[in-house]
Tab-separated table of N, CA, C and O in Angstrom:
chain	number	residue	atom	x	y	z
A	1002	UNK	N	0.812	-1.194	0.000
A	1002	UNK	CA	0.000	0.000	0.000
A	1002	UNK	C	0.854	1.255	0.000
A	1002	UNK	O	0.346	2.338	0.049
A	1003	UNK	N	2.152	1.093	-0.032
A	1003	UNK	CA	3.029	2.254	0.006
A	1003	UNK	C	3.022	2.991	-1.327
A	1003	UNK	O	3.298	4.174	-1.380
A	1004	UNK	N	2.702	2.295	-2.433
A	1004	UNK	CA	2.695	2.935	-3.735
A	1004	UNK	C	1.508	3.869	-3.916
A	1004	UNK	O	1.579	4.805	-4.694
A	1005	UNK	N	0.412	3.624	-3.233
A	1005	UNK	CA	-0.785	4.456	-3.383
A	1005	UNK	C	-0.545	5.917	-3.064
A	1005	UNK	O	-0.822	6.785	-3.893
A	1006	UNK	N	-0.014	6.261	-1.886
A	1006	UNK	CA	0.233	7.671	-1.582
A	1006	UNK	C	1.273	8.304	-2.502
A	1006	UNK	O	1.141	9.468	-2.876
A	1007	UNK	N	2.300	7.539	-2.895
A	1007	UNK	CA	3.307	8.089	-3.808
A	1007	UNK	C	2.685	8.398	-5.159
A	1007	UNK	O	2.970	9.430	-5.761
A	1008	UNK	N	1.839	7.496	-5.636
A	1008	UNK	CA	1.180	7.712	-6.920
A	1008	UNK	C	0.285	8.933	-6.865
A	1008	UNK	O	0.312	9.769	-7.761
A	1009	UNK	N	-0.494	9.073	-5.784
A	1009	UNK	CA	-1.390	10.222	-5.653
A	1009	UNK	C	-0.598	11.520	-5.542
A	1009	UNK	O	-0.977	12.540	-6.108
A	1010	UNK	N	0.516	11.484	-4.825
A	1010	UNK	CA	1.327	12.687	-4.688
A	1010	UNK	C	1.951	13.071	-6.030
A	1010	UNK	O	1.953	14.236	-6.416
A	1011	UNK	N	2.463	12.102	-6.776
A	1011	UNK	CA	3.057	12.390	-8.079
A	1011	UNK	C	2.021	12.922	-9.056
A	1011	UNK	O	2.317	13.799	-9.857
A	1012	UNK	N	0.825	12.379	-8.996
A	1012	UNK	CA	-0.224	12.854	-9.899
A	1012	UNK	C	-0.653	14.278	-9.552
A	1012	UNK	O	-1.008	15.053	-10.424
A	1013	UNK	N	-0.620	14.642	-8.276
A	1013	UNK	CA	-1.031	15.991	-7.900
A	1013	UNK	C	0.045	17.022	-8.211
A	1013	UNK	O	-0.243	18.212	-8.254
A	1014	UNK	N	1.282	16.575	-8.447
A	1014	UNK	CA	2.353	17.498	-8.758
A	1014	UNK	C	2.463	17.818	-10.244
A	1014	UNK	O	3.355	18.554	-10.652
A	1015	UNK	N	1.593	17.263	-11.049
A	1015	UNK	CA	1.638	17.552	-12.475
A	1015	UNK	C	1.281	19.013	-12.712
A	1015	UNK	O	0.419	19.584	-12.051
A	1016	UNK	N	1.939	19.609	-13.701
A	1016	UNK	CA	1.776	21.040	-13.907
A	1016	UNK	C	0.388	21.398	-14.438
A	1016	UNK	O	-0.229	22.342	-13.963
A	1017	UNK	N	-0.078	20.694	-15.428
A	1017	UNK	CA	-1.371	21.021	-16.023
A	1017	UNK	C	-2.212	19.757	-16.099
A	1017	UNK	O	-1.992	18.914	-16.954
A	1018	UNK	N	-3.180	19.631	-15.199
A	1018	UNK	CA	-3.994	18.430	-15.135
A	1018	UNK	C	-4.821	18.232	-16.397
A	1018	UNK	O	-5.073	17.123	-16.815
A	1019	UNK	N	-5.248	19.324	-17.028
A	1019	UNK	CA	-6.095	19.186	-18.208
A	1019	UNK	C	-5.324	18.637	-19.397
A	1019	UNK	O	-5.879	17.995	-20.260
A	1020	UNK	N	-4.042	18.890	-19.473
A	1020	UNK	CA	-3.275	18.452	-20.637
A	1020	UNK	C	-3.121	16.932	-20.685
A	1020	UNK	O	-2.873	16.382	-21.740
A	1021	UNK	N	-3.220	16.246	-19.565
A	1021	UNK	CA	-3.106	14.794	-19.598
A	1021	UNK	C	-4.422	14.112	-19.262
A	1021	UNK	O	-4.480	12.915	-19.122
A	1022	UNK	N	-5.483	14.841	-19.099
A	1022	UNK	CA	-6.777	14.235	-18.825
A	1022	UNK	C	-7.062	14.072	-17.352
A	1022	UNK	O	-8.023	13.426	-16.984
A	1023	UNK	N	-6.248	14.626	-16.486
A	1023	UNK	CA	-6.484	14.515	-15.060
A	1023	UNK	C	-6.119	13.137	-14.543
A	1023	UNK	O	-5.462	12.335	-15.201
A	1024	UNK	N	-6.545	12.857	-13.342
A	1024	UNK	CA	-6.243	11.575	-12.710
A	1024	UNK	C	-7.215	10.482	-13.110
A	1024	UNK	O	-6.903	9.304	-12.982
A	1025	UNK	N	-8.374	10.848	-13.549
A	1025	UNK	CA	-9.445	9.876	-13.775
A	1025	UNK	C	-9.051	8.731	-14.708
A	1025	UNK	O	-9.245	7.568	-14.355
A	1026	UNK	N	-8.512	8.988	-15.906
A	1026	UNK	CA	-8.199	7.831	-16.763
A	1026	UNK	C	-7.122	6.931	-16.176
A	1026	UNK	O	-7.146	5.719	-16.395
A	1027	UNK	N	-6.203	7.504	-15.422
A	1027	UNK	CA	-5.146	6.694	-14.830
A	1027	UNK	C	-5.696	5.797	-13.716
A	1027	UNK	O	-5.336	4.628	-13.625
A	1028	UNK	N	-6.563	6.341	-12.901
A	1028	UNK	CA	-7.125	5.550	-11.802
A	1028	UNK	C	-8.075	4.473	-12.318
A	1028	UNK	O	-8.016	3.322	-11.895
A	1029	UNK	N	-8.957	4.846	-13.235
A	1029	UNK	CA	-9.915	3.873	-13.782
A	1029	UNK	C	-9.181	2.818	-14.602
A	1029	UNK	O	-9.463	1.621	-14.499
A	1030	UNK	N	-8.232	3.246	-15.412
A	1030	UNK	CA	-7.468	2.300	-16.223
A	1030	UNK	C	-6.648	1.342	-15.383
A	1030	UNK	O	-6.543	0.155	-15.705
A	1031	UNK	N	-6.063	1.839	-14.296
A	1031	UNK	CA	-5.288	0.959	-13.414
A	1031	UNK	C	-6.194	-0.074	-12.764
A	1031	UNK	O	-5.816	-1.248	-12.631
A	1032	UNK	N	-7.385	0.326	-12.372
A	1032	UNK	CA	-8.320	-0.630	-11.794
A	1032	UNK	C	-8.732	-1.687	-12.812
A	1032	UNK	O	-8.800	-2.874	-12.497
A	1033	UNK	N	-8.999	-1.257	-14.039
A	1033	UNK	CA	-9.374	-2.222	-15.075
A	1033	UNK	C	-8.232	-3.189	-15.366
A	1033	UNK	O	-8.447	-4.395	-15.529
A	1034	UNK	N	-7.003	-2.673	-15.430
A	1034	UNK	CA	-5.855	-3.540	-15.669
A	1034	UNK	C	-5.658	-4.557	-14.557
A	1034	UNK	O	-5.383	-5.729	-14.813
A	1035	UNK	N	-5.826	-4.117	-13.321
A	1035	UNK	CA	-5.672	-5.044	-12.194
A	1035	UNK	C	-6.804	-6.059	-12.135
A	1035	UNK	O	-6.588	-7.216	-11.767
A	1036	UNK	N	-8.006	-5.645	-12.503
A	1036	UNK	CA	-9.122	-6.598	-12.567
A	1036	UNK	C	-8.832	-7.655	-13.622
A	1036	UNK	O	-9.045	-8.852	-13.396
A	1037	UNK	N	-8.344	-7.231	-14.785
A	1037	UNK	CA	-8.018	-8.198	-15.827
A	1037	UNK	C	-6.922	-9.160	-15.373
A	1037	UNK	O	-6.965	-10.353	-15.693
A	1038	UNK	N	-5.949	-8.668	-14.630
A	1038	UNK	CA	-4.888	-9.546	-14.137
A	1038	UNK	C	-5.392	-10.536	-13.092
A	1038	UNK	O	-4.834	-11.631	-12.946
A	1039	UNK	N	-6.424	-10.179	-12.361
A	1039	UNK	CA	-6.948	-11.052	-11.312
A	1039	UNK	C	-7.954	-12.083	-11.831
A	1039	UNK	O	-8.247	-13.060	-11.128
A	1040	UNK	N	-8.480	-11.899	-13.016
A	1040	UNK	CA	-9.519	-12.792	-13.529
A	1040	UNK	C	-9.101	-14.260	-13.629
A	1040	UNK	O	-9.894	-15.138	-13.272
A	1041	UNK	N	-7.902	-14.602	-14.105
A	1041	UNK	CA	-7.572	-16.034	-14.209
A	1041	UNK	C	-7.539	-16.757	-12.861
A	1041	UNK	O	-7.769	-17.966	-12.803
A	1042	UNK	N	-7.278	-16.031	-11.802
A	1042	UNK	CA	-7.224	-16.659	-10.475
A	1042	UNK	C	-8.563	-16.629	-9.759
A	1042	UNK	O	-8.880	-17.528	-8.985
A	1043	UNK	N	-9.361	-15.589	-10.004
A	1043	UNK	CA	-10.574	-15.388	-9.224
A	1043	UNK	C	-11.844	-15.894	-9.900
A	1043	UNK	O	-12.729	-16.424	-9.234
A	1044	UNK	N	-11.950	-15.741	-11.200
A	1044	UNK	CA	-13.222	-16.028	-11.870
A	1044	UNK	C	-13.162	-17.271	-12.742
A	1044	UNK	O	-14.074	-18.099	-12.722
A	1045	UNK	N	-12.113	-17.410	-13.510
A	1045	UNK	CA	-12.034	-18.498	-14.488
A	1045	UNK	C	-12.155	-19.890	-13.874
A	1045	UNK	O	-12.844	-20.741	-14.454
A	1046	UNK	N	-11.548	-20.185	-12.715
A	1046	UNK	CA	-11.678	-21.552	-12.177
A	1046	UNK	C	-13.123	-21.968	-11.893
A	1046	UNK	O	-13.485	-23.128	-12.109
A	1047	UNK	N	-13.949	-21.056	-11.437
A	1047	UNK	CA	-15.340	-21.434	-11.169
A	1047	UNK	C	-16.095	-21.741	-12.462
A	1047	UNK	O	-16.935	-22.641	-12.493
A	1048	UNK	N	-15.796	-21.021	-13.519
A	1048	UNK	CA	-16.454	-21.308	-14.795
A	1048	UNK	C	-15.888	-22.568	-15.439
A	1048	UNK	O	-16.610	-23.270	-16.155
A	1049	UNK	N	-14.616	-22.853	-15.212
A	1049	UNK	CA	-14.062	-24.116	-15.720
A	1049	UNK	C	-14.780	-25.303	-15.101
A	1049	UNK	O	-15.035	-26.302	-15.779
A	1050	UNK	N	-15.126	-25.203	-13.823
A	1050	UNK	CA	-15.884	-26.263	-13.167
A	1050	UNK	C	-17.267	-26.419	-13.760
A	1050	UNK	O	-17.782	-27.538	-13.891
A	1051	UNK	N	-17.893	-25.321	-14.119
A	1051	UNK	CA	-19.232	-25.390	-14.714
A	1051	UNK	C	-19.195	-25.989	-16.112
A	1051	UNK	O	-20.130	-26.675	-16.531
A	1052	UNK	N	-18.121	-25.719	-16.863
A	1052	UNK	CA	-18.061	-26.133	-18.263
A	1052	UNK	C	-17.338	-27.460	-18.470
A	1052	UNK	O	-17.053	-27.824	-19.604
A	1053	UNK	N	-17.047	-28.194	-17.394
A	1053	UNK	CA	-16.362	-29.479	-17.543
A	1053	UNK	C	-17.161	-30.455	-18.405
A	1053	UNK	O	-16.608	-31.153	-19.241
A	1054	UNK	N	-18.467	-30.512	-18.200
A	1054	UNK	CA	-19.298	-31.475	-18.909
A	1054	UNK	C	-19.392	-31.177	-20.406
A	1054	UNK	O	-19.485	-32.093	-21.215
A	1055	UNK	N	-19.400	-29.917	-20.773
A	1055	UNK	CA	-19.574	-29.576	-22.186
A	1055	UNK	C	-18.311	-28.954	-22.777
A	1055	UNK	O	-18.377	-28.064	-23.619
A	1056	UNK	N	-17.161	-29.432	-22.362
A	1056	UNK	CA	-15.907	-28.866	-22.853
A	1056	UNK	C	-15.679	-29.141	-24.333
A	1056	UNK	O	-14.921	-28.447	-24.987
A	1057	UNK	N	-16.343	-30.129	-24.878
A	1057	UNK	CA	-16.156	-30.455	-26.291
A	1057	UNK	C	-16.906	-29.497	-27.221
A	1057	UNK	O	-16.546	-29.356	-28.377
A	1058	UNK	N	-17.930	-28.858	-26.724
A	1058	UNK	CA	-18.757	-28.042	-27.619
A	1058	UNK	C	-18.893	-26.595	-27.137
A	1058	UNK	O	-19.942	-25.990	-27.314
A	1059	UNK	N	-17.847	-26.034	-26.567
A	1059	UNK	CA	-17.876	-24.635	-26.135
A	1059	UNK	C	-17.670	-23.723	-27.330
A	1059	UNK	O	-16.931	-24.068	-28.266
A	1060	UNK	N	-18.292	-22.552	-27.339
A	1060	UNK	CA	-18.017	-21.593	-28.418
A	1060	UNK	C	-16.552	-21.165	-28.399
A	1060	UNK	O	-15.893	-21.188	-27.362
A	1061	UNK	N	-16.074	-20.747	-29.548
A	1061	UNK	CA	-14.668	-20.355	-29.667
A	1061	UNK	C	-14.326	-19.176	-28.753
A	1061	UNK	O	-13.246	-19.135	-28.165
A	1062	UNK	N	-15.243	-18.230	-28.621
A	1062	UNK	CA	-14.982	-17.061	-27.775
A	1062	UNK	C	-14.807	-17.475	-26.314
A	1062	UNK	O	-13.998	-16.902	-25.592
A	1063	UNK	N	-15.528	-18.485	-25.894
A	1063	UNK	CA	-15.393	-18.969	-24.517
A	1063	UNK	C	-14.037	-19.618	-24.304
A	1063	UNK	O	-13.401	-19.402	-23.269
A	1064	UNK	N	-13.597	-20.389	-25.269
A	1064	UNK	CA	-12.282	-21.007	-25.150
A	1064	UNK	C	-11.172	-19.962	-25.126
A	1064	UNK	O	-10.189	-20.105	-24.410
A	1065	UNK	N	-11.343	-18.885	-25.892
A	1065	UNK	CA	-10.328	-17.825	-25.930
A	1065	UNK	C	-10.254	-17.100	-24.590
A	1065	UNK	O	-9.169	-16.899	-24.046
A	1066	UNK	N	-11.400	-16.694	-24.053
A	1066	UNK	CA	-11.359	-15.911	-22.813
A	1066	UNK	C	-11.037	-16.767	-21.596
A	1066	UNK	O	-10.593	-16.240	-20.586
A	1067	UNK	N	-11.241	-18.071	-21.680
A	1067	UNK	CA	-10.917	-18.918	-20.535
A	1067	UNK	C	-9.448	-19.293	-20.483
A	1067	UNK	O	-8.967	-19.776	-19.464
A	1068	UNK	N	-8.718	-19.052	-21.554
A	1068	UNK	CA	-7.275	-19.294	-21.477
A	1068	UNK	C	-6.649	-18.191	-20.627
A	1068	UNK	O	-7.068	-17.037	-20.691
A	1069	UNK	N	-5.663	-18.509	-19.826
A	1069	UNK	CA	-5.085	-17.489	-18.938
A	1069	UNK	C	-4.315	-16.412	-19.689
A	1069	UNK	O	-4.065	-15.339	-19.150
A	1070	UNK	N	-3.993	-16.648	-20.937
A	1070	UNK	CA	-3.241	-15.668	-21.723
A	1070	UNK	C	-4.070	-14.419	-22.001
A	1070	UNK	O	-3.557	-13.303	-21.946
A	1071	UNK	N	-5.357	-14.600	-22.292
A	1071	UNK	CA	-6.214	-13.472	-22.679
A	1071	UNK	C	-6.262	-12.372	-21.618
A	1071	UNK	O	-5.924	-11.223	-21.906
A	1072	UNK	N	-6.663	-12.665	-20.373
A	1072	UNK	CA	-6.735	-11.561	-19.408
A	1072	UNK	C	-5.364	-11.051	-18.966
A	1072	UNK	O	-5.215	-9.858	-18.668
A	1073	UNK	N	-4.362	-11.923	-18.939
A	1073	UNK	CA	-3.032	-11.468	-18.520
A	1073	UNK	C	-2.422	-10.510	-19.538
A	1073	UNK	O	-1.925	-9.438	-19.185
A	1074	UNK	N	-2.476	-10.884	-20.802
A	1074	UNK	CA	-1.935	-10.004	-21.841
A	1074	UNK	C	-2.746	-8.717	-21.911
A	1074	UNK	O	-2.190	-7.619	-22.020
A	1075	UNK	N	-4.063	-8.825	-21.821
A	1075	UNK	CA	-4.906	-7.631	-21.844
A	1075	UNK	C	-4.618	-6.693	-20.685
A	1075	UNK	O	-4.528	-5.470	-20.857
A	1076	UNK	N	-4.454	-7.245	-19.497
A	1076	UNK	CA	-4.149	-6.417	-18.332
A	1076	UNK	C	-2.805	-5.731	-18.451
A	1076	UNK	O	-2.659	-4.544	-18.132
A	1077	UNK	N	-1.800	-6.461	-18.935
A	1077	UNK	CA	-0.476	-5.855	-19.100
A	1077	UNK	C	-0.459	-4.801	-20.204
A	1077	UNK	O	0.253	-3.807	-20.099
A	1078	UNK	N	-1.241	-4.995	-21.262
A	1078	UNK	CA	-1.322	-3.986	-22.316
A	1078	UNK	C	-1.966	-2.711	-21.785
A	1078	UNK	O	-1.477	-1.599	-22.030
A	1079	UNK	N	-3.061	-2.846	-21.042
A	1079	UNK	CA	-3.734	-1.667	-20.478
A	1079	UNK	C	-2.806	-0.930	-19.512
A	1079	UNK	O	-2.658	0.296	-19.587
A	1080	UNK	N	-2.170	-1.667	-18.620
A	1080	UNK	CA	-1.254	-1.026	-17.672
A	1080	UNK	C	-0.037	-0.435	-18.376
A	1080	UNK	O	0.448	0.640	-18.002
A	1081	UNK	N	0.445	-1.089	-19.419
A	1081	UNK	CA	1.567	-0.550	-20.189
A	1081	UNK	C	1.213	0.745	-20.899
A	1081	UNK	O	2.034	1.674	-20.965
A	1082	UNK	N	0.010	0.815	-21.440
A	1082	UNK	CA	-0.429	2.057	-22.078
A	1082	UNK	C	-0.512	3.196	-21.069
A	1082	UNK	O	-0.133	4.338	-21.365
A	1083	UNK	N	-0.980	2.891	-19.870
A	1083	UNK	CA	-1.054	3.922	-18.828
A	1083	UNK	C	0.326	4.384	-18.394
A	1083	UNK	O	0.547	5.581	-18.178
A	1084	UNK	N	1.248	3.446	-18.265
A	1084	UNK	CA	2.614	3.816	-17.884
A	1084	UNK	C	3.240	4.687	-18.971
A	1084	UNK	O	3.903	5.689	-18.671
A	1085	UNK	N	3.028	4.333	-20.220
A	1085	UNK	CA	3.561	5.150	-21.319
A	1085	UNK	C	2.952	6.543	-21.323
A	1085	UNK	O	3.644	7.530	-21.547
A	1086	UNK	N	1.658	6.637	-21.083
A	1086	UNK	CA	1.002	7.951	-21.061
A	1086	UNK	C	1.522	8.804	-19.913
A	1086	UNK	O	1.647	10.021	-20.049
A	1087	UNK	N	1.850	8.170	-18.796
A	1087	UNK	CA	2.324	8.931	-17.644
A	1087	UNK	C	3.798	9.301	-17.771
A	1087	UNK	O	4.180	10.443	-17.513
A	1088	UNK	N	4.628	8.362	-18.166
A	1088	UNK	CA	6.068	8.632	-18.203
A	1088	UNK	C	6.481	9.475	-19.404
A	1088	UNK	O	7.461	10.207	-19.323
A	1089	UNK	N	5.763	9.393	-20.483
A	1089	UNK	CA	6.128	10.155	-21.687
A	1089	UNK	C	5.188	11.326	-21.939
A	1089	UNK	O	4.993	11.724	-23.071
A	1090	UNK	N	4.622	11.874	-20.883
A	1090	UNK	CA	3.659	12.962	-21.060
A	1090	UNK	C	4.306	14.212	-21.634
A	1090	UNK	O	3.635	15.030	-22.237
A	1091	UNK	N	5.599	14.388	-21.475
A	1091	UNK	CA	6.280	15.534	-22.059
A	1091	UNK	C	6.534	15.377	-23.542
A	1091	UNK	O	6.600	16.345	-24.286
A	1092	UNK	N	6.671	14.131	-23.988
A	1092	UNK	CA	6.975	13.861	-25.393
A	1092	UNK	C	5.745	13.578	-26.234
A	1092	UNK	O	5.778	13.699	-27.443
A	1093	UNK	N	4.668	13.167	-25.601
A	1093	UNK	CA	3.441	12.869	-26.344
A	1093	UNK	C	2.630	14.144	-26.544
A	1093	UNK	O	2.575	15.001	-25.660
A	1094	UNK	N	1.993	14.263	-27.683
A	1094	UNK	CA	1.169	15.443	-27.946
A	1094	UNK	C	-0.076	15.443	-27.061
A	1094	UNK	O	-0.465	16.473	-26.533
A	1095	UNK	N	-0.708	14.279	-26.913
A	1095	UNK	CA	-1.919	14.179	-26.103
A	1095	UNK	C	-1.867	12.919	-25.254
A	1095	UNK	O	-2.442	11.891	-25.612
A	1096	UNK	N	-1.177	12.974	-24.131
A	1096	UNK	CA	-1.088	11.772	-23.298
A	1096	UNK	C	-2.432	11.366	-22.702
A	1096	UNK	O	-2.658	10.189	-22.418
A	1097	UNK	N	-3.325	12.321	-22.515
A	1097	UNK	CA	-4.653	11.997	-22.001
A	1097	UNK	C	-5.416	11.101	-22.952
A	1097	UNK	O	-6.193	10.242	-22.537
A	1098	UNK	N	-5.199	11.304	-24.241
A	1098	UNK	CA	-5.854	10.467	-25.241
A	1098	UNK	C	-5.375	9.020	-25.143
A	1098	UNK	O	-6.166	8.085	-25.256
A	1099	UNK	N	-4.083	8.833	-24.900
A	1099	UNK	CA	-3.558	7.482	-24.717
A	1099	UNK	C	-4.115	6.852	-23.441
A	1099	UNK	O	-4.460	5.673	-23.418
A	1100	UNK	N	-4.233	7.644	-22.388
A	1100	UNK	CA	-4.777	7.115	-21.129
A	1100	UNK	C	-6.242	6.727	-21.294
A	1100	UNK	O	-6.669	5.673	-20.824
A	1101	UNK	N	-7.013	7.573	-21.954
A	1101	UNK	CA	-8.426	7.237	-22.173
A	1101	UNK	C	-8.566	6.054	-23.127
A	1101	UNK	O	-9.501	5.256	-23.017
A	1102	UNK	N	-7.651	5.913	-24.071
A	1102	UNK	CA	-7.671	4.744	-24.958
A	1102	UNK	C	-7.418	3.468	-24.169
A	1102	UNK	O	-8.015	2.424	-24.452
A	1103	UNK	N	-6.528	3.545	-23.181
A	1103	UNK	CA	-6.283	2.382	-22.320
A	1103	UNK	C	-7.540	2.026	-21.535
A	1103	UNK	O	-7.853	0.846	-21.362
A	1104	UNK	N	-8.273	3.033	-21.076
A	1104	UNK	CA	-9.523	2.781	-20.346
A	1104	UNK	C	-10.536	2.101	-21.261
A	1104	UNK	O	-11.165	1.107	-20.885
A	1105	UNK	N	-10.684	2.611	-22.468
A	1105	UNK	CA	-11.646	2.009	-23.401
A	1105	UNK	C	-11.245	0.590	-23.780
A	1105	UNK	O	-12.102	-0.296	-23.887
A	1106	UNK	N	-9.960	0.357	-23.966
A	1106	UNK	CA	-9.498	-0.993	-24.263
A	1106	UNK	C	-9.766	-1.927	-23.087
A	1106	UNK	O	-10.212	-3.067	-23.271
A	1107	UNK	N	-9.526	-1.450	-21.868
A	1107	UNK	CA	-9.801	-2.264	-20.687
A	1107	UNK	C	-11.270	-2.607	-20.546
A	1107	UNK	O	-11.630	-3.737	-20.219
A	1108	UNK	N	-12.134	-1.635	-20.807
A	1108	UNK	CA	-13.581	-1.882	-20.741
A	1108	UNK	C	-13.982	-2.895	-21.813
A	1108	UNK	O	-14.758	-3.827	-21.546
A	1109	UNK	N	-13.461	-2.721	-23.023
A	1109	UNK	CA	-13.783	-3.648	-24.106
A	1109	UNK	C	-13.333	-5.069	-23.770
A	1109	UNK	O	-14.086	-6.030	-23.957
A	1110	UNK	N	-12.109	-5.216	-23.267
A	1110	UNK	CA	-11.601	-6.551	-22.930
A	1110	UNK	C	-12.397	-7.184	-21.796
A	1110	UNK	O	-12.664	-8.391	-21.820
A	1111	UNK	N	-12.793	-6.398	-20.826
A	1111	UNK	CA	-13.579	-6.923	-19.708
A	1111	UNK	C	-14.976	-7.342	-20.171
A	1111	UNK	O	-15.471	-8.404	-19.788
A	1112	UNK	N	-15.618	-6.531	-21.003
A	1112	UNK	CA	-16.940	-6.894	-21.522
A	1112	UNK	C	-16.871	-8.125	-22.426
A	1112	UNK	O	-17.765	-8.976	-22.393
A	1113	UNK	N	-15.812	-8.226	-23.222
A	1113	UNK	CA	-15.642	-9.405	-24.063
A	1113	UNK	C	-15.412	-10.653	-23.209
A	1113	UNK	O	-15.911	-11.738	-23.534
A	1114	UNK	N	-14.709	-10.497	-22.106
A	1114	UNK	CA	-14.492	-11.614	-21.179
A	1114	UNK	C	-15.821	-12.076	-20.587
A	1114	UNK	O	-16.111	-13.275	-20.551
A	1115	UNK	N	-16.631	-11.136	-20.146
A	1115	UNK	CA	-17.931	-11.482	-19.561
A	1115	UNK	C	-18.828	-12.129	-20.607
A	1115	UNK	O	-19.491	-13.135	-20.340
A	1116	UNK	N	-18.846	-11.572	-21.815
A	1116	UNK	CA	-19.652	-12.162	-22.880
A	1116	UNK	C	-19.189	-13.568	-23.200
A	1116	UNK	O	-20.001	-14.484	-23.386
A	1117	UNK	N	-17.886	-13.775	-23.260
A	1117	UNK	CA	-17.353	-15.098	-23.569
A	1117	UNK	C	-17.688	-16.136	-22.506
A	1117	UNK	O	-17.922	-17.298	-22.831
A	1118	UNK	N	-17.724	-15.717	-21.257
A	1118	UNK	CA	-18.055	-16.672	-20.196
A	1118	UNK	C	-19.527	-17.042	-20.199
A	1118	UNK	O	-19.894	-18.166	-19.875
A	1119	UNK	N	-20.376	-16.106	-20.549
A	1119	UNK	CA	-21.807	-16.380	-20.544
A	1119	UNK	C	-22.349	-16.834	-21.897
A	1119	UNK	O	-23.536	-17.139	-22.011
A	1120	UNK	N	-21.523	-16.902	-22.922
A	1120	UNK	CA	-21.992	-17.322	-24.245
A	1120	UNK	C	-22.546	-18.749	-24.262
A	1120	UNK	O	-23.575	-18.989	-24.895
A	1121	UNK	N	-21.941	-19.708	-23.587
A	1121	UNK	CA	-22.520	-21.065	-23.617
A	1121	UNK	C	-23.842	-21.165	-22.852
A	1121	UNK	O	-24.613	-22.106	-23.076
A	1122	UNK	N	-24.110	-20.236	-21.979
A	1122	UNK	CA	-25.327	-20.312	-21.183
A	1122	UNK	C	-26.532	-19.675	-21.875
A	1122	UNK	O	-27.646	-19.824	-21.401
A	1123	UNK	N	-26.288	-18.959	-22.970
A	1123	UNK	CA	-27.372	-18.287	-23.673
A	1123	UNK	C	-27.969	-19.216	-24.719
A	1123	UNK	O	-27.253	-19.909	-25.429
A	1124	UNK	N	-29.294	-19.203	-24.868
A	1124	UNK	CA	-29.892	-19.998	-25.945
A	1124	UNK	C	-29.652	-19.327	-27.293
A	1124	UNK	O	-29.580	-18.107	-27.374
A	1125	UNK	N	-29.493	-20.118	-28.318
A	1125	UNK	CA	-29.264	-19.571	-29.646
A	1125	UNK	C	-30.500	-19.089	-30.307
A	1125	UNK	O	-31.563	-19.370	-30.172
């Protein structure tokens, strides 16, 4: 928990909050990235237990999102985009745009994960 106060202090020391989009995209994006990183340990095992009986006929999207690679790579990409937006804010023309893009990518990946898990349970 020592990184939290340092992160908040560094974010408050930025010269122009509007030029990078403020703290909001960084905080929301970091939460989305961490949620994506936690999914293979917290959510996927319970759905693997449910889908044991019908593992031969799962939709392709379900097989993709249930592999541990999908949420891990997605989480690291979102967090990497946020780190790039924060560390290169002097060199980027619009670092806030990169941060908000990371948020949108995180939301898209999370919604696709949820859709993929519930796809076998929906009637066609």
